[in-house]
Amino acid sequence: MISTEWRRIAVADGEMDVFVARSGKDNAPSIVLIQEIFGVNDHIQSVVKGYAEQGYDVYAPDIFWRSARKVSLSYAGDDMQTALGLLKATDEEKVLADILVLRDVIAAEQSNGKCAVMGYCFGGLLTYMAAASGKFDAGVSYYGGRIGDREALADSITVPMMFHFGEKDSHIPISTIDMLQRKFAGRSDVSIYVHPEADHGFNCSVRASYHEAAAARAAELSKDFLANVLA
């Protein structure tokens, strides 16, 4: 039986809220799961709980806490504009620092010790950045925007990685995928998947861009990947 709670952890300049779902299993590995720009909303909480049901203790940091706490937005209209405003006001390096503090907190609390980072959209970029820190055991990035602007970070990623992109995602240039394929050529522990007919946000069942087949395929690949690297 999984359990969920909101908790706060101290970071460099305040306290960050974190939504936590615990698997209830002894020696469970962990996942830091990073939201889209729409907050730790009902969808993200459902994803967190889904991975907890697979046997992980999962932590979803409220990355916009400096601007607004526990943001929970929908995917269109005024909420979309609010989300874009929050993104614009966010310092990526401060958020990365928060994520690394959370990783240290998990390391101090968890007897298993292994922890992956996983994220969607803006969270996919932050996953890429966090993986380059060397503090995580693996990373899974879904349609991370602006990864292509941080090409040099790829050289610092030594842990297993999985990337998911949509074939029809106009937000992410093909040059980003080409760069990743070039940077990780020869790395058997790094996989880059471009899902046919899928658009940005294809994993989210409450978005207009949801693609059931791509979401299912990516979920199965991610499940197997995490089971292998966090065993």
Short mmCIF file of C-alpha atoms in Angstrom, two decimals:
data_model
loop_
_atom_site.label_atom_id
_atom_site.label_comp_id
_atom_site.label_asym_id
_atom_site.label_seq_id
_atom_site.Cartn_x
_atom_site.Cartn_y
_atom_site.Cartn_z
CA MET A 1 0.00 0.00 0.00
CA ILE A 2 1.52 3.31 -1.05
CA SER A 3 1.34 6.42 1.11
CA THR A 4 1.53 10.05 0.02
CA GLU A 5 2.35 13.32 1.72
CA TRP A 6 3.56 16.85 1.11
CA ARG A 7 6.71 17.75 3.01
CA ARG A 8 9.16 20.64 3.06
CA ILE A 9 12.90 20.50 2.83
CA ALA A 10 15.38 23.28 3.53
CA VAL A 11 17.26 24.58 0.49
CA ALA A 12 19.76 27.41 0.08
CA ASP A 13 17.30 30.30 0.30
CA GLY A 14 14.17 28.88 1.88
CA GLU A 15 12.04 25.75 2.00
CA MET A 16 10.78 23.74 -0.96
CA ASP A 17 7.61 21.65 -0.94
CA VAL A 18 7.92 18.09 -2.21
CA PHE A 19 5.11 15.67 -3.02
CA VAL A 20 6.20 12.22 -1.87
CA ALA A 21 4.73 8.80 -2.62
CA ARG A 22 6.27 5.90 -0.73
CA SER A 23 6.04 2.35 -1.98
CA GLY A 24 5.86 0.78 1.48
CA LYS A 25 8.66 -1.59 0.54
CA ASP A 26 11.87 -2.02 2.48
CA ASN A 27 15.05 -0.90 0.72
CA ALA A 28 13.10 0.73 -2.10
CA PRO A 29 15.12 2.70 -4.65
CA SER A 30 14.05 6.27 -5.31
CA ILE A 31 13.04 8.55 -8.16
CA VAL A 32 13.09 12.34 -8.22
CA LEU A 33 10.31 13.12 -10.69
CA ILE A 34 10.28 16.65 -12.09
CA GLN A 35 7.12 18.35 -13.24
CA GLU A 36 6.19 20.10 -16.45
CA ILE A 37 5.62 23.87 -16.28
CA PHE A 38 2.11 23.20 -14.98
CA GLY A 39 3.16 22.30 -11.46
CA VAL A 40 2.82 19.20 -9.34
CA ASN A 41 -0.77 18.94 -10.55
CA ASP A 42 -3.14 15.99 -10.54
CA HIS A 43 -1.48 14.44 -13.58
CA ILE A 44 2.04 14.62 -12.14
CA GLN A 45 0.78 13.27 -8.82
CA SER A 46 -0.79 10.34 -10.66
CA VAL A 47 2.53 9.62 -12.39
CA VAL A 48 4.33 9.80 -9.04
CA LYS A 49 1.88 7.35 -7.50
CA GLY A 50 2.16 5.07 -10.52
CA TYR A 51 5.90 4.69 -10.03
CA ALA A 52 5.42 4.19 -6.29
CA GLU A 53 3.11 1.29 -7.13
CA GLN A 54 6.02 -0.18 -9.12
CA GLY A 55 8.12 -0.25 -5.95
CA TYR A 56 9.88 3.13 -5.85
CA ASP A 57 9.81 5.94 -3.33
CA VAL A 58 9.08 8.96 -5.52
CA TYR A 59 9.72 12.64 -4.81
CA ALA A 60 8.21 15.43 -6.94
CA PRO A 61 9.73 18.83 -6.05
CA ASP A 62 7.57 21.94 -6.34
CA ILE A 63 10.11 23.75 -8.49
CA PHE A 64 8.21 27.06 -8.74
CA TRP A 65 8.03 27.54 -4.98
CA ARG A 66 9.88 30.87 -5.10
CA SER A 67 7.10 32.39 -7.21
CA ALA A 68 4.04 30.42 -6.03
CA ARG A 69 3.62 27.35 -3.85
CA LYS A 70 2.02 24.10 -4.94
CA VAL A 71 1.12 25.33 -8.39
CA SER A 72 -1.49 23.14 -10.07
CA LEU A 73 -2.49 24.25 -13.56
CA SER A 74 -4.36 22.91 -16.56
CA TYR A 75 -2.91 22.91 -20.07
CA ALA A 76 -4.68 25.69 -21.93
CA GLY A 77 -6.07 29.22 -21.74
CA ASP A 78 -5.08 31.44 -18.84
CA ASP A 79 -3.34 28.56 -17.08
CA MET A 80 -0.99 28.17 -20.03
CA GLN A 81 -0.06 31.85 -19.81
CA THR A 82 0.45 31.53 -16.05
CA ALA A 83 2.70 28.53 -16.60
CA LEU A 84 4.80 30.36 -19.19
CA GLY A 85 5.13 33.31 -16.82
CA LEU A 86 6.33 31.06 -14.03
CA LEU A 87 8.86 29.47 -16.36
CA LYS A 88 10.19 32.87 -17.42
CA ALA A 89 10.60 33.91 -13.78
CA THR A 90 12.50 30.74 -12.83
CA ASP A 91 16.26 30.52 -12.45
CA GLU A 92 17.22 27.09 -13.79
CA GLU A 93 20.45 26.97 -11.80
CA LYS A 94 18.62 27.62 -8.53
CA VAL A 95 16.14 24.87 -9.35
CA LEU A 96 18.97 22.50 -10.18
CA ALA A 97 20.56 23.32 -6.83
CA ASP A 98 17.23 22.54 -5.12
CA ILE A 99 17.07 19.17 -6.88
CA LEU A 100 20.58 18.29 -5.77
CA VAL A 101 19.72 19.20 -2.16
CA LEU A 102 16.70 16.91 -2.43
CA ARG A 103 18.99 14.16 -3.69
CA ASP A 104 21.17 14.59 -0.60
CA VAL A 105 18.11 14.40 1.66
CA ILE A 106 17.03 11.17 -0.01
CA ALA A 107 20.53 9.74 0.31
CA ALA A 108 20.47 10.43 4.04
CA GLU A 109 17.07 8.80 4.49
CA GLN A 110 17.03 5.86 2.11
CA SER A 111 18.72 2.58 2.93
CA ASN A 112 18.78 1.43 -0.71
CA GLY A 113 20.80 4.44 -1.84
CA LYS A 114 19.99 4.26 -5.56
CA CYS A 115 18.08 7.14 -7.10
CA ALA A 116 17.10 8.13 -10.64
CA VAL A 117 15.98 11.51 -11.90
CA MET A 118 13.08 11.74 -14.33
CA GLY A 119 11.24 14.65 -15.85
CA TYR A 120 8.86 15.98 -18.48
CA CYS A 121 9.14 19.09 -20.69
CA PHE A 122 10.99 21.67 -18.50
CA GLY A 123 11.52 18.76 -16.15
CA GLY A 124 13.13 16.88 -19.02
CA LEU A 125 15.73 19.63 -19.36
CA LEU A 126 16.31 19.65 -15.60
CA THR A 127 16.73 15.87 -15.71
CA TYR A 128 19.49 16.27 -18.29
CA MET A 129 21.14 18.94 -16.13
CA ALA A 130 20.82 16.89 -12.94
CA ALA A 131 22.22 13.76 -14.60
CA ALA A 132 25.33 15.75 -15.51
CA SER A 133 25.91 16.49 -11.82
CA GLY A 134 26.95 12.90 -11.16
CA LYS A 135 24.68 12.66 -8.11
CA PHE A 136 22.07 10.40 -9.67
CA ASP A 137 22.33 6.78 -10.76
CA ALA A 138 20.31 7.25 -13.95
CA GLY A 139 18.04 9.65 -15.80
CA VAL A 140 14.89 9.51 -17.94
CA SER A 141 14.09 12.67 -19.90
CA TYR A 142 10.79 13.15 -21.71
CA TYR A 143 10.74 15.83 -24.45
CA GLY A 144 13.14 18.14 -22.63
CA GLY A 145 13.12 21.59 -24.17
CA ARG A 146 16.33 23.55 -24.76
CA ILE A 147 18.61 20.57 -24.19
CA GLY A 148 20.27 21.58 -27.41
CA ASP A 149 21.38 24.85 -25.79
CA ARG A 150 23.41 22.87 -23.25
CA GLU A 151 25.34 20.53 -25.49
CA ALA A 152 28.48 20.65 -23.35
CA LEU A 153 26.67 19.01 -20.43
CA ALA A 154 26.43 15.77 -22.38
CA ASP A 155 30.15 15.25 -21.82
CA SER A 156 29.52 15.17 -18.05
CA ILE A 157 26.79 12.52 -18.18
CA THR A 158 28.36 9.20 -17.25
CA VAL A 159 25.25 7.48 -15.86
CA PRO A 160 22.70 5.48 -17.90
CA MET A 161 20.15 7.71 -19.65
CA MET A 162 16.97 7.36 -21.63
CA PHE A 163 15.48 10.12 -23.77
CA HIS A 164 11.94 10.21 -25.20
CA PHE A 165 10.87 12.59 -27.96
CA GLY A 166 7.85 12.90 -30.21
CA GLU A 167 8.32 12.75 -33.95
CA LYS A 168 5.92 15.68 -34.47
CA ASP A 169 7.18 17.86 -31.59
CA SER A 170 7.65 21.34 -33.08
CA HIS A 171 9.03 22.65 -29.76
CA ILE A 172 12.22 20.59 -30.05
CA PRO A 173 14.37 20.93 -33.16
CA ILE A 174 15.68 17.82 -34.84
CA SER A 175 19.15 19.25 -34.23
CA THR A 176 18.73 18.47 -30.53
CA ILE A 177 18.10 14.80 -31.25
CA ASP A 178 20.98 14.74 -33.73
CA MET A 179 23.26 16.25 -31.08
CA LEU A 180 22.32 13.66 -28.49
CA GLN A 181 22.78 10.82 -30.94
CA ARG A 182 26.22 12.16 -31.81
CA LYS A 183 27.28 12.80 -28.22
CA PHE A 184 26.18 9.39 -26.97
CA ALA A 185 27.22 7.34 -29.99
CA GLY A 186 28.74 4.11 -28.76
CA ARG A 187 27.15 4.38 -25.30
CA SER A 188 25.13 1.19 -24.87
CA ASP A 189 23.66 2.57 -21.63
CA VAL A 190 22.06 5.61 -23.33
CA SER A 191 18.91 5.23 -25.45
CA ILE A 192 17.20 7.91 -27.52
CA TYR A 193 13.66 7.17 -28.72
CA VAL A 194 11.68 9.25 -31.21
CA HIS A 195 8.08 8.05 -31.04
CA PRO A 196 6.18 8.04 -34.36
CA GLU A 197 3.28 10.47 -34.76
CA ALA A 198 3.73 11.78 -31.19
CA ASP A 199 3.75 15.48 -30.32
CA HIS A 200 5.04 17.46 -27.36
CA GLY A 201 3.42 16.31 -24.10
CA PHE A 202 2.41 12.95 -25.57
CA ASN A 203 2.68 11.23 -22.19
CA CYS A 204 0.00 13.34 -20.48
CA SER A 205 -3.45 11.78 -20.74
CA VAL A 206 -5.26 15.08 -20.07
CA ARG A 207 -3.49 17.08 -22.77
CA ALA A 208 -4.80 17.46 -26.30
CA SER A 209 -1.43 16.12 -27.52
CA TYR A 210 -1.76 12.84 -25.63
CA HIS A 211 -0.73 9.87 -27.78
CA GLU A 212 -1.80 6.63 -26.15
CA ALA A 213 0.47 4.29 -28.11
CA ALA A 214 3.57 6.45 -27.65
CA ALA A 215 2.84 6.95 -23.96
CA ALA A 216 2.42 3.22 -23.43
CA ARG A 217 5.58 2.38 -25.33
CA ALA A 218 7.64 5.01 -23.51
CA ALA A 219 6.25 3.88 -20.15
CA GLU A 220 7.21 0.26 -20.82
CA LEU A 221 10.71 1.22 -21.94
CA SER A 222 11.17 3.46 -18.91
CA LYS A 223 9.86 0.78 -16.56
CA ASP A 224 12.34 -1.79 -17.85
CA PHE A 225 15.19 0.73 -17.86
CA LEU A 226 14.62 1.81 -14.26
CA ALA A 227 14.22 -1.77 -13.07
CA ASN A 228 17.63 -2.59 -14.55
CA VAL A 229 19.59 0.46 -13.42
CA LEU A 230 18.11 0.73 -9.92
CA ALA A 231 18.11 -2.98 -9.05
#
